[in-house]
Amino acid sequence: MGTPVQLMRPLSVTLLLSLLLALLLAGCVSQPGPSDRLQQQEDRLTPDAEQNAAPAPRSPVDQLRSEALAAQAAGDWDKAAGLLERALRLDSRDADLYAEIAEVRLGQGRFSDAEQIALRGLTVNTGNRERSARLWHAIAQARSGQGNLEGARQARAQACEFGMCE
């Protein structure tokens, strides 16, 4: 048997090598390398593509629609109607525009115009049930405003068939 120092030497070398190996492995696992650190900094400085993407440009029809909504909220029914009619000249196949104009005409008390516009909207509607209900609802209100109570009842029944029951 050897002296206590001789016995400790293999143990200390093994312990030292184990400790160095553990530190080396720990450094590899927990410490990001230079390229990892650069990527992390870039990620912090560069927002995600979703956040970085500019909002989609609005179409002229959408801009006119927004302006009309603001005019309507301010009680300027004539301006709202004019803006929506301009939008309709740009896109005559947008059935929502017909519904919006009909609703403005209802607000103006122009019931006959509201009914005619909503009926035209039904002809361009491409099977959208919610839009059909909205148009039939406008027709019911327009007919009621004109004193055509039976026609209003029929239009309400049509709106209900499309899911807008009162």
Coordinates of C-alpha atoms in Angstrom, one line a residue:
M1 CA 0.0 0.0 0.0
G2 CA 1.1 3.5 -0.6
T3 CA 1.1 6.6 1.4
P4 CA -2.0 8.6 1.8
V5 CA -0.7 11.2 -0.7
Q6 CA -0.1 8.4 -3.3
L7 CA -3.6 7.1 -2.7
M8 CA -5.1 10.5 -3.2
R9 CA -3.2 11.3 -6.4
P10 CA -5.3 9.0 -8.7
L11 CA -8.5 10.1 -6.9
S12 CA -7.6 13.8 -7.2
V13 CA -6.7 13.4 -10.9
T14 CA -9.9 11.6 -11.6
L15 CA -11.9 14.2 -9.6
L16 CA -10.1 17.0 -11.4
L17 CA -10.7 15.5 -14.8
S18 CA -14.4 14.9 -13.9
L19 CA -14.7 18.4 -12.7
L20 CA -13.1 19.9 -15.8
L21 CA -15.3 17.7 -18.0
A22 CA -18.4 18.8 -16.1
L23 CA -17.5 22.4 -16.5
L24 CA -16.7 22.0 -20.2
L25 CA -20.0 20.3 -20.8
A26 CA -21.9 22.8 -18.7
G27 CA -20.3 25.6 -20.7
C28 CA -21.4 24.1 -23.9
V29 CA -25.0 23.6 -22.8
S30 CA -25.8 26.7 -20.9
Q31 CA -23.6 29.4 -22.5
P32 CA -24.7 30.5 -25.9
G33 CA -21.9 30.8 -28.4
P34 CA -21.0 34.1 -30.2
S35 CA -23.3 33.3 -33.1
D36 CA -26.1 32.4 -30.7
R37 CA -25.7 35.7 -28.9
L38 CA -25.8 37.6 -32.2
Q39 CA -29.0 35.8 -33.2
Q40 CA -30.6 36.6 -29.9
Q41 CA -29.7 40.3 -30.2
E42 CA -31.1 40.3 -33.8
D43 CA -34.3 38.7 -32.6
R44 CA -34.7 41.4 -29.9
L45 CA -34.0 44.2 -32.4
T46 CA -36.0 42.8 -35.3
P47 CA -39.7 42.2 -34.5
D48 CA -41.5 39.2 -35.9
A49 CA -42.6 39.4 -39.5
E50 CA -46.2 39.6 -38.4
Q51 CA -45.4 42.6 -36.2
N52 CA -43.1 44.1 -38.8
A53 CA -45.5 43.8 -41.7
A54 CA -47.1 47.1 -42.6
P55 CA -50.9 47.1 -42.5
A56 CA -52.4 46.2 -45.9
P57 CA -53.2 49.3 -47.9
R58 CA -56.9 50.0 -47.8
S59 CA -58.8 50.1 -51.0
P60 CA -60.5 53.3 -52.2
V61 CA -63.9 51.6 -51.5
D62 CA -62.8 50.9 -47.9
Q63 CA -61.6 54.4 -47.4
L64 CA -64.9 55.9 -48.7
R65 CA -66.8 53.4 -46.5
S66 CA -64.9 54.6 -43.4
E67 CA -65.4 58.2 -44.2
A68 CA -69.1 57.5 -44.7
L69 CA -69.3 55.8 -41.4
A70 CA -67.7 58.8 -39.7
A71 CA -70.1 61.2 -41.5
Q72 CA -73.1 59.0 -40.5
A73 CA -71.9 59.0 -36.9
A74 CA -71.7 62.8 -37.0
G75 CA -75.3 62.9 -38.3
D76 CA -74.3 64.1 -41.8
W77 CA -76.5 61.7 -43.7
D78 CA -76.1 63.5 -47.1
K79 CA -72.3 63.3 -46.9
A80 CA -72.5 59.6 -45.9
A81 CA -74.8 58.8 -48.8
G82 CA -72.6 60.7 -51.3
L83 CA -69.5 58.8 -50.1
L84 CA -71.2 55.4 -50.3
E85 CA -72.6 56.2 -53.8
R86 CA -69.0 57.1 -54.9
A87 CA -67.8 53.7 -53.5
L88 CA -70.6 51.9 -55.3
R89 CA -69.5 53.5 -58.6
L90 CA -66.1 52.0 -57.9
D91 CA -67.5 48.5 -57.1
S92 CA -71.1 48.0 -58.2
R93 CA -70.9 44.3 -57.2
D94 CA -70.4 44.9 -53.5
A95 CA -73.8 44.0 -52.0
D96 CA -72.7 45.4 -48.6
L97 CA -72.5 48.9 -50.1
Y98 CA -76.2 48.6 -51.2
A99 CA -77.1 47.6 -47.7
E100 CA -75.2 50.6 -46.3
I101 CA -76.7 53.0 -48.7
A102 CA -80.2 51.6 -47.9
E103 CA -79.6 52.1 -44.2
V104 CA -78.4 55.7 -44.8
R105 CA -81.6 56.3 -46.9
L106 CA -83.6 55.0 -44.0
G107 CA -81.9 57.4 -41.7
Q108 CA -82.8 60.2 -44.1
G109 CA -86.4 59.1 -44.2
R110 CA -86.2 58.3 -47.9
F111 CA -88.0 55.0 -47.6
S112 CA -88.8 54.4 -51.3
D113 CA -85.1 54.9 -52.2
A114 CA -84.0 52.6 -49.4
E115 CA -86.3 49.8 -50.6
Q116 CA -85.1 50.1 -54.2
I117 CA -81.5 50.1 -53.3
A118 CA -81.8 47.2 -51.0
L119 CA -83.7 45.2 -53.7
R120 CA -80.8 46.0 -56.1
G121 CA -78.4 44.7 -53.4
L122 CA -80.2 41.4 -53.4
T123 CA -79.6 41.0 -57.1
V124 CA -75.8 41.3 -56.7
N125 CA -75.6 39.3 -53.5
T126 CA -73.7 36.1 -54.0
G127 CA -75.6 33.9 -51.6
N128 CA -74.3 35.4 -48.4
R129 CA -77.0 34.7 -45.8
E130 CA -76.1 37.4 -43.4
R131 CA -76.0 40.0 -46.2
S132 CA -79.4 38.8 -47.5
A133 CA -80.8 39.1 -44.0
R134 CA -79.5 42.6 -43.7
L135 CA -80.9 43.7 -47.0
W136 CA -84.3 42.1 -46.3
H137 CA -84.3 43.8 -42.9
A138 CA -83.7 47.2 -44.6
I139 CA -86.6 46.4 -47.0
A140 CA -88.9 45.7 -44.1
Q141 CA -88.0 49.0 -42.5
A142 CA -88.5 50.8 -45.7
R143 CA -91.9 49.3 -46.4
S144 CA -93.0 49.9 -42.9
G145 CA -91.9 53.6 -43.3
Q146 CA -94.0 53.8 -46.4
G147 CA -97.0 52.4 -44.6
N148 CA -96.9 49.0 -46.4
L149 CA -97.3 46.9 -43.3
E150 CA -98.1 43.6 -45.2
G151 CA -95.0 44.1 -47.4
A152 CA -92.9 44.9 -44.3
R153 CA -94.2 41.7 -42.6
Q154 CA -93.2 39.7 -45.7
A155 CA -89.8 41.2 -45.8
R156 CA -89.3 40.5 -42.1
A157 CA -90.2 36.9 -42.8
Q158 CA -87.6 36.8 -45.5
A159 CA -85.0 38.3 -43.2
C160 CA -85.9 35.7 -40.6
E161 CA -85.4 32.9 -43.1
F162 CA -81.8 34.2 -43.4
G163 CA -81.3 34.3 -39.7
M164 CA -82.3 37.9 -38.7
C165 CA -85.5 37.4 -36.7
E166 CA -86.8 40.3 -34.6

